[in-house]
Amino acid sequence: MGTPDPAVELQRWLTTNIYHHKDFPVAELASIAQKKNLKITVIVPAREVAKYIGGVLSKTVKPLVDAQIVQTVIAIDADSADKTSDVARAHGATVLQRAKIATELGPSLGKGDAMWRALLETSFYQGQQGSSDNEIIAFLDGDTGDPSPSHLIGIIGPLIHHDSLQMVRGSFDRPFRSTNGDIQPHQGGRVTEILARPLINAHFPELAGFRQPLAGEFAARRGLLESLNFPVGYGVEVGTLIDAWRLVGLASLAECDLGTRQNDHKDLRQLGSMGLTILNAVERRLDHKVPNGKSLNGKMWLPWDRDYHVVSAVERPAVKDYAIQRKRTIPRPAFVDVPHMLNFRDIGGLAVDAGGSVRRGLVFRSGDFRGLTAMGIQRLLSLGIKAVFDLRSSQEVEKLRMIGGDSEFDVWSALPDGPQRYHVPVFADSDFSPGAMAKRFRDYSSKGVEGFERAYRAILLNSQPALCAILGHLAGCSKAPAPIIIHCTAGKDRTGVIVMILLLLAGCPKAVIAKEYQLTEVGLGAQWRAEAVARLLKDPVFQGENREGIERMVGARREVMEAVVDMVETDFGGVENFLTRMIGINKNTLEKCRQVLRIEELQ
C-alpha cells in the first residue's frame, strides 16, 4: 500500500475532528468526567500578568472548578514583580515558581520551559497516585483580556467525551486592537499567518486544517504530554502539535472553536524573534532536512539595535524520561522507583553521629498502596520486602477497601514471596490522615510549629503497638535483616514520627532527620498538595482559613521535625528513655535494633 494522500486524510479529519465549545454542556461534562473518574488539571503559564490572571481564573476556570470538573489549578509564575502570584493565589490557584523547579537546569528559558516544569512538578513520575491515562492537562494563557468558560470547556470537552482523542487544540477569532482602541476583526495572529501556516502547509500538510497552530489554549492526556519534547520558548505550541501527530496520528488530534480571544499584541519588531523561535522548532522536525534534528542558528541580527538578539533553541526532553532519570540522582536517602506508589523511599544511607550510616534496603516508607500496579508488585518483590506495618486506622483501611484501593496489595501479599501485613494503627478508630489531623489541631496552620508539636506528641503517645511490632521485627532479624515498609495514608505524619524514632535510635543527628522528613514534600509532589489544599478549603471546618495556612498543614517543614526531635529529648529524656519507659521495650531489644539499623561504613 502507498503512502496515504495528505489531502484525503485532511478532508476526513475536517469532517470528524472539528468541534465547537457549544457542543459540550457543563452538566454533561461533569457527569461523564465523574463516571470515567477523570482528573483534570489546569496549568496557566504566568509572567507579569496581574491585571489579567484574576479574570482568567475567575471567569474561565472557576465555573468548571465549581462544577467539580477541574480538580487542580496551577499558576506557574516567573517571580513577577507585579504580584501576579498574589493575584493567582487569591483566586484559588496553587502557585509554582519556575526558578524553584528542576533547579539543576538553571533559569527558566521561556513559556515552553514554564509549561514543561509545571508538568514535571505535577507528574505522576514525581510520586503521584493514579494513572496518567485518566488525567487531562489543560494549558491556558494567562494574558487573555476577554476570559470565558468556553476557552476551557472547548479544549477539555472532546477529551472527556471521546476516549480515542489524545490532544485538543483551541481555535478562535483573533481581532486586532489598535493603540487607539479600534478593533479590527480577524487581524490578530500575525505570526500564524505570515510564518506558521505557510510552513505547516509546505512541510506538514496533514496538519494544515488547524486554524491556530500556535494557540496557547490546548489540552491533552498526561501520558501523551509526558512523551513529548517541549521547546522552551514560543515554539512550544507548534513543536508539541507536530510531535503529537507523529506519535499518535491525526485521528487522535482535534480542534475546537472557542469563540473569540483578545490579548495584548506584541510590537512589530518583536515578531521577528518570535518567528525565529517557531522556525527553529519546525526546522528541527523536518526529516532529512536538518541533520540529527539540529536547530538553526539561535540568534538574529537586529539592524535597529546593531546587535544580535539570541533566541534559545533548547528543548526539554520528555518528562517521563527526564523525571525517572532525575529520581536516580535525587540526593540520598533516595526515592525508589515503584510505579504509581506515593512517597516511596528508603531511609538508609543517612549518616549517624558515631560514624557509619543507616543500613540501606532495610526500612522503606511510603503512603498507602492505592496506586500499586502489577509492575509495582514486581519492583517490590525485587526489594525483598517481608513485612508491611500499616499505621492507618481501621476506618481508613475500610474506606480504601470499599473502593478497591487495596486490591493489588492483596495480590502481592498472597504471592509465595509476598509480605506479611501487620495492622498496627496509631489511632485505632479515628481517621488521622493529613486532612483529619488539620481538623483536630487548628493551630496546625500557624507559621510556628506548635500545632505540629501537639499533633506529633499525640502520635508518640499512641505509638506503642506500632513501635513494639516494628522494633520486635527488627530485633528478631539481626542475622539476616528482612526489609520492611512502614506506611500510613500519605506517608507524612504518622510515618514521619515513627521513622524519626528509628533514626534517633540509629544515632542520626537532628539536622539529618529533619532533612529526611522534608523530602516528603518531594515525595508527595505539588499536585498532591494542591488537591489536598483544595479539599480542605471546601470543608466548612476551614471557612475563613487562609490558603497559606492550609498549605502549611499539608507541608513537611524541616523546622517542624527539628522541634519534635527537641521535644523527645526535653520532654521524654531522649529516645532510649522514651522507648523503655513510655513504650515498654527492654534495652536488650533496643541494642539489637540499633545493630540492625546501622552499619559502620558510609553507604
XYZ file of C-alpha atoms in Angstrom:
603
model
C 0.000 0.000 0.000
C 1.204 3.506 -0.810
C 1.515 6.494 1.493
C -1.921 7.984 2.329
C -2.766 11.143 0.406
C -2.426 14.028 2.923
C -5.284 15.916 1.240
C -7.650 12.943 1.621
C -6.600 12.430 5.233
C -7.085 16.128 5.941
C -10.593 16.210 4.461
C -11.601 13.171 6.509
C -10.263 14.825 9.650
C -12.111 18.083 8.929
C -15.426 16.234 8.872
C -14.906 14.271 12.095
C -12.478 16.073 14.418
C -13.616 19.713 14.437
C -15.783 20.804 17.368
C -17.436 23.901 18.839
C -17.453 24.736 22.509
C -21.263 24.852 22.472
C -21.254 21.095 21.806
C -20.313 20.466 25.449
C -22.815 21.490 28.183
C -21.109 21.785 31.550
C -23.542 19.499 33.408
C -22.995 16.772 30.835
C -19.205 17.115 31.073
C -19.368 16.882 34.868
C -21.419 13.689 34.720
C -19.160 11.978 32.168
C -15.935 13.050 33.917
C -17.217 11.632 37.192
C -18.266 8.323 35.624
C -14.879 7.954 33.928
C -13.029 9.032 37.092
C -11.137 11.666 35.120
C -8.731 14.027 36.847
C -8.362 17.436 35.188
C -5.533 19.842 35.932
C -5.293 23.378 34.553
C -1.842 24.954 34.142
C -1.530 28.682 33.456
C 1.935 29.995 32.499
C 2.071 33.481 34.023
C 4.568 36.315 33.872
C 3.724 39.916 34.795
C 0.020 39.319 34.109
C -1.518 40.526 37.375
C -4.114 42.609 35.522
C -5.331 39.571 33.555
C -4.838 36.377 35.526
C -7.584 37.055 38.059
C -10.101 37.168 35.223
C -8.727 34.010 33.621
C -9.018 32.123 36.910
C -12.393 33.515 37.996
C -14.196 33.556 34.649
C -12.568 30.775 32.628
C -11.558 28.242 35.271
C -13.740 28.723 38.361
C -17.055 27.691 36.736
C -15.518 24.302 35.939
C -13.989 24.001 39.409
C -17.427 24.738 40.885
C -18.919 22.070 38.612
C -16.344 19.597 40.027
C -14.861 19.013 36.571
C -11.468 20.594 37.322
C -9.665 19.413 40.453
C -6.317 21.234 40.330
C -5.349 24.717 39.170
C -1.674 25.650 38.851
C -0.230 29.071 38.020
C 3.430 28.787 37.030
C 4.950 32.209 37.713
C 8.320 33.799 36.973
C 8.775 35.823 40.189
C 6.632 38.540 38.627
C 7.202 42.000 40.081
C 3.540 42.976 39.572
C 2.330 40.453 42.207
C 0.942 38.011 39.654
C 1.412 35.201 42.192
C -0.612 37.027 44.868
C -3.497 37.574 42.469
C -3.397 33.964 41.293
C -3.321 32.654 44.856
C -6.221 34.912 45.840
C -8.256 33.371 43.021
C -7.685 29.805 44.188
C -4.634 28.723 42.192
C -1.654 26.884 43.608
C 1.344 28.995 42.608
C 4.610 27.406 41.498
C 7.733 29.426 40.756
C 9.640 28.332 37.656
C 13.012 29.028 39.255
C 12.344 26.541 42.063
C 11.578 23.570 39.798
C 14.340 21.484 38.196
C 16.920 23.934 39.516
C 19.662 21.703 38.134
C 18.727 23.033 34.669
C 19.364 26.664 35.557
C 16.947 29.568 34.946
C 13.683 29.019 33.119
C 14.124 29.985 29.470
C 10.609 30.878 28.371
C 6.952 29.952 28.159
C 7.551 26.402 26.940
C 10.043 25.814 29.731
C 7.456 27.015 32.262
C 4.870 24.592 30.884
C 7.378 21.734 30.972
C 8.475 22.491 34.538
C 4.866 22.610 35.739
C 4.212 19.297 34.007
C 7.314 17.823 35.655
C 6.397 19.111 39.108
C 2.880 17.671 38.905
C 3.988 14.475 37.195
C 2.951 11.043 38.444
C 6.620 10.126 37.958
C 7.297 12.508 40.849
C 5.290 10.164 43.066
C 1.671 10.952 42.227
C -1.090 8.423 42.638
C -3.194 7.061 39.850
C -2.612 6.613 36.159
C -1.500 9.173 33.602
C -4.167 7.734 31.291
C -7.076 9.204 33.243
C -5.652 12.693 33.722
C -6.194 15.573 31.336
C -3.851 18.561 31.436
C -5.190 21.854 30.058
C -2.940 24.825 29.293
C -4.388 28.343 29.284
C -2.627 31.621 28.527
C -2.548 33.989 31.485
C -2.863 37.228 29.495
C -6.342 36.836 27.999
C -8.269 40.106 28.018
C -11.732 38.601 27.461
C -11.792 35.379 29.531
C -14.690 32.980 29.109
C -15.508 29.446 30.308
C -15.678 28.472 26.625
C -11.871 28.739 26.422
C -11.541 25.797 28.811
C -14.740 23.909 28.006
C -13.778 23.654 24.349
C -10.359 22.083 24.869
C -11.349 19.537 27.529
C -14.860 18.731 26.271
C -13.827 16.488 23.342
C -11.294 14.656 25.538
C -13.928 13.984 28.199
C -16.385 12.695 25.607
C -14.085 10.728 23.310
C -11.533 8.298 24.723
C -9.924 7.972 21.288
C -8.737 11.590 21.334
C -5.343 12.413 22.844
C -4.970 16.153 22.233
C -7.353 19.045 21.502
C -6.138 22.436 20.281
C -8.145 25.624 20.658
C -9.049 27.927 17.801
C -10.716 31.317 17.970
C -11.272 34.548 16.147
C -8.371 36.904 16.887
C -9.391 40.549 16.475
C -6.604 43.147 16.392
C -6.902 46.028 18.862
C -5.067 49.114 17.674
C -3.418 51.628 20.001
C -6.449 53.927 19.777
C -8.742 51.112 20.874
C -10.265 50.314 17.485
C -10.995 46.627 16.912
C -10.183 45.095 13.526
C -11.845 41.664 13.102
C -9.674 38.710 12.051
C -6.464 40.756 12.018
C -4.772 39.165 15.034
C -2.451 36.160 14.893
C 0.078 37.790 12.572
C 2.898 35.284 13.128
C 0.495 32.424 12.406
C -0.478 33.833 9.018
C 2.898 35.025 7.752
C 5.040 32.147 9.062
C 3.426 29.173 10.819
C 0.665 28.481 8.313
C 2.932 28.559 5.230
C 5.497 26.349 6.999
C 2.909 23.764 8.020
C 1.332 23.654 4.565
C 4.749 23.219 2.976
C 6.131 20.563 5.297
C 3.250 19.044 7.299
C 0.181 19.275 5.030
C -1.735 16.784 7.178
C -1.843 19.489 9.883
C -2.994 22.289 7.585
C -6.552 22.079 8.951
C -5.584 23.577 12.315
C -6.768 27.178 12.302
C -4.484 28.194 15.176
C -1.370 26.004 15.301
C 0.194 28.495 17.742
C -2.765 28.597 20.146
C -1.762 28.699 23.801
C -5.040 27.045 24.777
C -4.782 23.299 24.343
C -5.318 20.135 26.364
C -4.046 16.578 26.210
C -3.868 13.407 28.204
C -0.947 13.437 30.597
C 0.547 10.256 29.150
C 0.927 11.924 25.741
C 2.293 15.213 27.111
C 4.890 13.382 29.181
C 6.105 11.682 25.985
C 6.740 14.945 24.097
C 9.744 17.255 23.882
C 8.970 20.877 24.826
C 10.742 23.761 23.036
C 11.479 26.268 25.798
C 10.106 29.343 24.030
C 7.265 30.290 21.703
C 7.916 27.225 19.561
C 6.247 25.037 22.188
C 2.786 25.052 20.605
C 3.823 24.112 17.079
C 6.508 21.706 18.323
C 4.129 19.740 20.537
C 1.499 19.694 17.773
C 3.891 18.133 15.245
C 5.325 15.655 17.749
C 1.861 14.600 18.958
C 0.775 13.987 15.352
C 3.826 11.822 14.745
C 3.292 9.908 17.967
C -0.468 9.214 17.922
C -1.650 10.159 14.417
C -4.031 12.778 13.061
C -7.176 10.887 14.069
C -6.204 11.265 17.744
C -5.975 15.066 17.446
C -8.855 17.534 17.309
C -9.544 21.263 17.254
C -12.363 23.151 18.937
C -13.736 26.622 18.200
C -13.539 28.591 21.452
C -15.203 31.769 20.196
C -13.098 34.932 20.365
C -9.964 35.745 22.324
C -8.374 39.132 22.889
C -4.870 39.624 24.247
C -2.114 42.193 24.112
C -0.301 42.419 20.791
C 3.455 42.488 20.573
C 5.300 45.274 18.795
C 6.099 44.529 15.181
C 9.835 44.344 15.870
C 9.271 41.640 18.481
C 7.604 39.385 15.946
C 10.862 38.544 14.150
C 12.332 36.937 17.261
C 9.089 35.020 17.818
C 9.220 33.907 14.213
C 12.785 32.605 14.536
C 11.790 30.607 17.646
C 8.919 28.987 15.755
C 11.066 28.397 12.663
C 13.636 26.697 14.898
C 11.021 24.324 16.329
C 9.720 23.413 12.871
C 13.139 23.046 11.224
C 14.401 20.532 13.759
C 11.341 18.400 12.996
C 11.966 18.181 9.252
C 13.084 14.674 8.407
C 16.333 14.599 6.457
C 16.362 18.376 6.075
C 18.370 19.256 9.169
C 20.863 16.518 10.156
C 20.159 14.838 13.513
C 17.398 17.284 14.277
C 19.851 20.122 14.846
C 18.325 23.576 15.170
C 19.069 26.706 13.224
C 21.410 29.405 14.419
C 19.689 30.703 17.534
C 20.355 34.398 17.006
C 19.027 37.157 14.789
C 20.724 40.385 13.740
C 18.560 43.392 14.552
C 19.687 46.411 12.474
C 17.960 48.940 14.731
C 19.875 47.618 17.741
C 23.075 46.988 15.762
C 23.372 43.726 17.686
C 22.216 40.128 17.750
C 19.105 39.013 19.616
C 19.657 35.496 20.953
C 16.785 33.044 20.693
C 17.089 29.875 22.761
C 16.912 26.712 20.691
C 16.865 24.465 23.773
C 14.209 21.767 24.056
C 13.318 19.940 27.237
C 13.168 16.139 26.924
C 10.075 14.034 27.515
C 9.046 14.365 31.160
C 8.642 10.613 31.567
C 12.300 10.104 30.643
C 13.712 13.085 32.493
C 11.756 12.532 35.709
C 12.829 8.895 36.033
C 16.459 9.836 35.385
C 16.147 12.703 37.852
C 14.843 10.324 40.512
C 18.021 8.333 40.203
C 20.042 11.424 41.051
C 17.985 12.745 43.994
C 20.355 13.137 46.974
C 20.302 10.300 49.479
C 18.184 8.951 51.053
C 16.814 8.017 47.651
C 13.302 7.648 46.393
C 12.709 4.220 44.933
C 11.047 3.913 41.555
C 7.927 1.862 42.311
C 5.422 2.830 39.582
C 2.423 4.804 40.860
C 3.385 4.481 44.546
C 3.134 7.640 46.608
C 6.139 8.946 48.555
C 8.068 5.642 48.490
C 11.658 5.861 49.705
C 14.490 4.109 51.525
C 15.565 5.736 54.805
C 19.016 4.118 54.527
C 22.277 5.873 53.751
C 21.868 8.622 56.361
C 24.919 9.471 58.437
C 24.926 8.633 62.160
C 26.719 10.523 64.929
C 29.379 7.954 65.811
C 30.352 7.306 62.195
C 28.792 4.921 59.729
C 25.265 5.159 58.378
C 21.748 3.734 58.434
C 21.559 0.392 56.624
C 20.226 0.647 53.080
C 17.460 -1.591 51.747
C 16.070 -2.363 55.200
C 13.392 0.215 56.094
C 11.217 1.793 53.422
C 8.495 4.376 53.992
C 5.523 5.323 51.828
C 1.895 6.340 51.517
C -0.832 3.739 51.096
C -0.986 1.228 48.241
C -3.932 2.535 46.232
C -1.734 3.206 43.187
C 0.054 -0.164 43.191
C 0.181 -1.899 39.797
C 1.445 -5.241 38.501
C 4.714 -3.530 37.540
C 4.919 -2.085 41.048
C 4.457 -5.530 42.569
C 7.414 -6.819 40.556
C 9.536 -3.922 41.814
C 8.535 -4.592 45.440
C 9.331 -8.283 45.039
C 12.796 -7.325 43.820
C 13.308 -5.312 47.025
C 12.608 -8.427 49.114
C 10.009 -6.797 51.363
C 8.964 -9.272 54.068
C 6.742 -7.191 56.349
C 4.442 -4.189 55.930
C 3.476 -2.162 59.006
C 0.242 -0.270 58.386
C -0.267 2.679 60.742
C -3.706 3.673 59.436
C -6.880 3.449 61.485
C -9.451 0.725 60.850
C -11.713 3.432 59.454
C -9.136 4.461 56.858
C -8.380 0.869 55.889
C -12.042 0.030 55.385
C -12.694 3.236 53.457
C -9.975 2.353 50.938
C -11.036 -1.285 50.693
C -14.580 -0.253 49.781
C -13.285 1.430 46.614
C -10.887 -1.397 45.770
C -7.809 0.593 46.704
C -6.051 -2.361 48.350
C -6.779 -4.980 45.683
C -3.271 -5.038 44.210
C -1.722 -5.199 47.673
C -3.816 -8.298 48.346
C -2.450 -9.840 45.140
C 1.113 -9.064 46.240
C 0.700 -10.374 49.796
C -0.823 -13.632 48.507
C 2.255 -14.464 46.443
C 4.748 -17.015 47.854
C 7.350 -14.243 48.250
C 4.787 -11.657 49.315
C 4.914 -9.787 52.650
C 3.135 -10.254 55.940
C 0.907 -7.307 56.726
C 0.751 -6.039 60.314
C -2.078 -3.629 61.056
C -0.722 -1.540 63.935
C -2.841 1.643 63.954
C -1.549 4.637 65.825
C -5.180 5.640 66.339
C -7.336 2.533 66.107
C -10.719 4.052 65.352
C -10.004 7.556 64.097
C -9.115 8.967 60.720
C -5.701 10.584 61.155
C -4.933 11.448 57.544
C -3.364 14.905 56.983
C -6.777 16.470 56.441
C -8.267 14.902 59.552
C -5.264 15.984 61.598
C -5.741 19.522 60.381
C -9.273 19.499 61.797
C -8.077 18.266 65.197
C -5.221 20.707 65.508
C -6.341 24.062 64.175
C -3.064 25.788 65.089
C -1.521 23.276 62.698
C -1.799 26.119 60.150
C 0.205 28.684 62.141
C 3.558 29.932 60.951
C 5.133 28.390 64.037
C 5.413 24.706 64.881
C 3.159 24.439 67.947
C 0.282 22.758 66.135
C 2.538 20.118 64.658
C 4.198 19.566 68.041
C 0.825 18.824 69.645
C -0.212 16.545 66.790
C 3.063 14.653 66.756
C 3.074 14.325 70.551
C -0.314 12.613 70.227
C 1.194 10.218 67.687
C 4.102 9.432 70.000
C 1.816 8.771 72.963
C -0.286 6.368 70.887
C 2.560 4.627 69.077
C 3.130 1.666 71.437
C 1.547 -1.081 69.247
C 3.373 0.122 66.143
C 6.787 0.603 67.766
C 6.616 -2.708 69.644
C 5.794 -4.571 66.425
C 8.390 -2.804 64.280
C 11.234 -2.952 66.779
C 10.371 -6.557 67.681
C 10.638 -7.480 64.000
C 13.970 -5.696 63.556
C 15.437 -7.198 66.721
C 14.484 -10.670 65.558
C 16.281 -10.480 62.233
C 19.801 -9.491 63.282
C 21.440 -12.333 61.313
C 19.504 -11.766 58.074
C 17.797 -8.331 58.082
C 14.377 -8.615 56.425
C 13.263 -5.425 54.593
C 10.079 -3.723 55.778
C 7.715 -0.938 54.741
C 6.181 1.486 57.223
C 3.245 3.453 55.864
C 0.105 5.436 56.618
C -2.165 7.292 54.163
C 0.287 9.839 52.769
C 3.468 8.665 54.471
C 3.858 12.093 56.076
C 2.794 12.457 59.719
C 2.417 9.090 61.461
C 5.079 7.504 59.265
C 7.304 10.552 59.756
C 7.136 10.299 63.552
C 7.802 6.536 63.650
C 10.732 6.917 61.237
C 12.090 9.744 63.402
C 12.198 7.358 66.389
C 14.047 4.720 64.336
C 16.578 7.268 63.092
C 17.149 8.635 66.605
C 17.710 5.084 67.800
C 20.225 4.529 64.987
C 22.080 7.676 66.092
C 21.204 10.177 63.348
C 21.624 13.847 64.278
C 18.638 16.203 64.365
C 19.568 18.036 61.159
C 19.752 14.786 59.180
C 16.384 13.568 60.489
C 14.738 16.904 59.694
C 16.118 16.867 56.154
C 14.836 13.324 55.590
C 11.385 14.400 56.835
C 11.370 17.364 54.446
C 11.867 15.001 51.495
C 8.178 14.150 51.942
C 7.370 17.376 50.082
C 9.239 15.963 47.081
C 7.663 12.540 47.532
C 4.104 13.848 47.646
C 4.643 16.409 44.915
C 2.923 19.680 44.092
C -0.214 18.111 42.679
C -0.978 16.050 45.788
C -0.529 19.170 47.922
C -2.697 21.263 45.593
C -5.518 18.722 45.686
C -5.273 18.363 49.476
C -5.435 22.154 49.888
C -8.428 22.369 47.547
C -10.327 19.729 49.544
C -9.632 21.440 52.871
C -10.632 24.885 51.593
C -14.031 23.462 50.597
C -14.559 21.924 54.051
C -16.865 24.005 56.305
C -14.428 23.446 59.187
C -11.936 25.735 57.452
C -14.225 28.570 56.458
C -12.199 31.768 56.730
C -8.856 29.949 56.828
C -6.216 31.484 54.569
C -4.654 29.418 51.782
C -1.102 29.838 53.084
C -2.143 28.369 56.428
C -3.778 25.392 54.735
C -0.635 24.857 52.639
C 1.408 24.685 55.845
C -0.951 21.998 57.145
C -0.105 19.640 54.289
C 3.594 20.514 54.176
C 6.625 18.868 55.750
C 8.758 21.726 57.043
C 12.222 20.961 58.350
C 11.758 23.152 61.426
C 8.733 21.063 62.471
C 10.773 17.894 62.776
C 13.634 19.749 64.460
C 11.171 20.894 67.147
C 9.757 17.367 67.594
C 13.253 15.878 67.985
C 13.904 18.511 70.657
C 10.619 17.547 72.320
C 11.694 13.877 72.532
C 14.884 14.995 74.245
C 13.420 17.536 76.674
C 10.028 16.007 77.485
C 10.875 12.301 77.391
C 14.577 12.286 78.303
C 15.783 11.101 74.875
C 14.787 8.281 72.565
C 16.028 5.414 74.755
C 14.125 6.650 77.806
C 11.009 7.191 75.674
C 11.158 3.639 74.292
C 11.892 1.911 77.586
C 9.680 3.932 79.945
C 6.803 5.052 77.706
C 6.636 2.176 75.220
C 7.926 -0.661 77.422
C 10.712 -2.035 75.228
C 13.708 -3.514 77.055
C 17.249 -2.309 76.468
C 18.395 -5.631 75.012
C 15.810 -5.301 72.213
C 16.873 -1.695 71.606
C 20.508 -2.682 71.279
C 19.668 -5.443 68.786
C 17.628 -2.976 66.757
C 20.437 -0.443 66.807
C 22.859 -3.060 65.472
C 20.462 -3.984 62.646
C 19.646 -0.393 61.725
C 23.204 0.863 61.347
C 26.398 -0.230 59.669
C 29.914 1.008 60.312
C 30.657 2.443 56.888
C 29.020 5.257 54.934
C 26.862 3.998 52.052
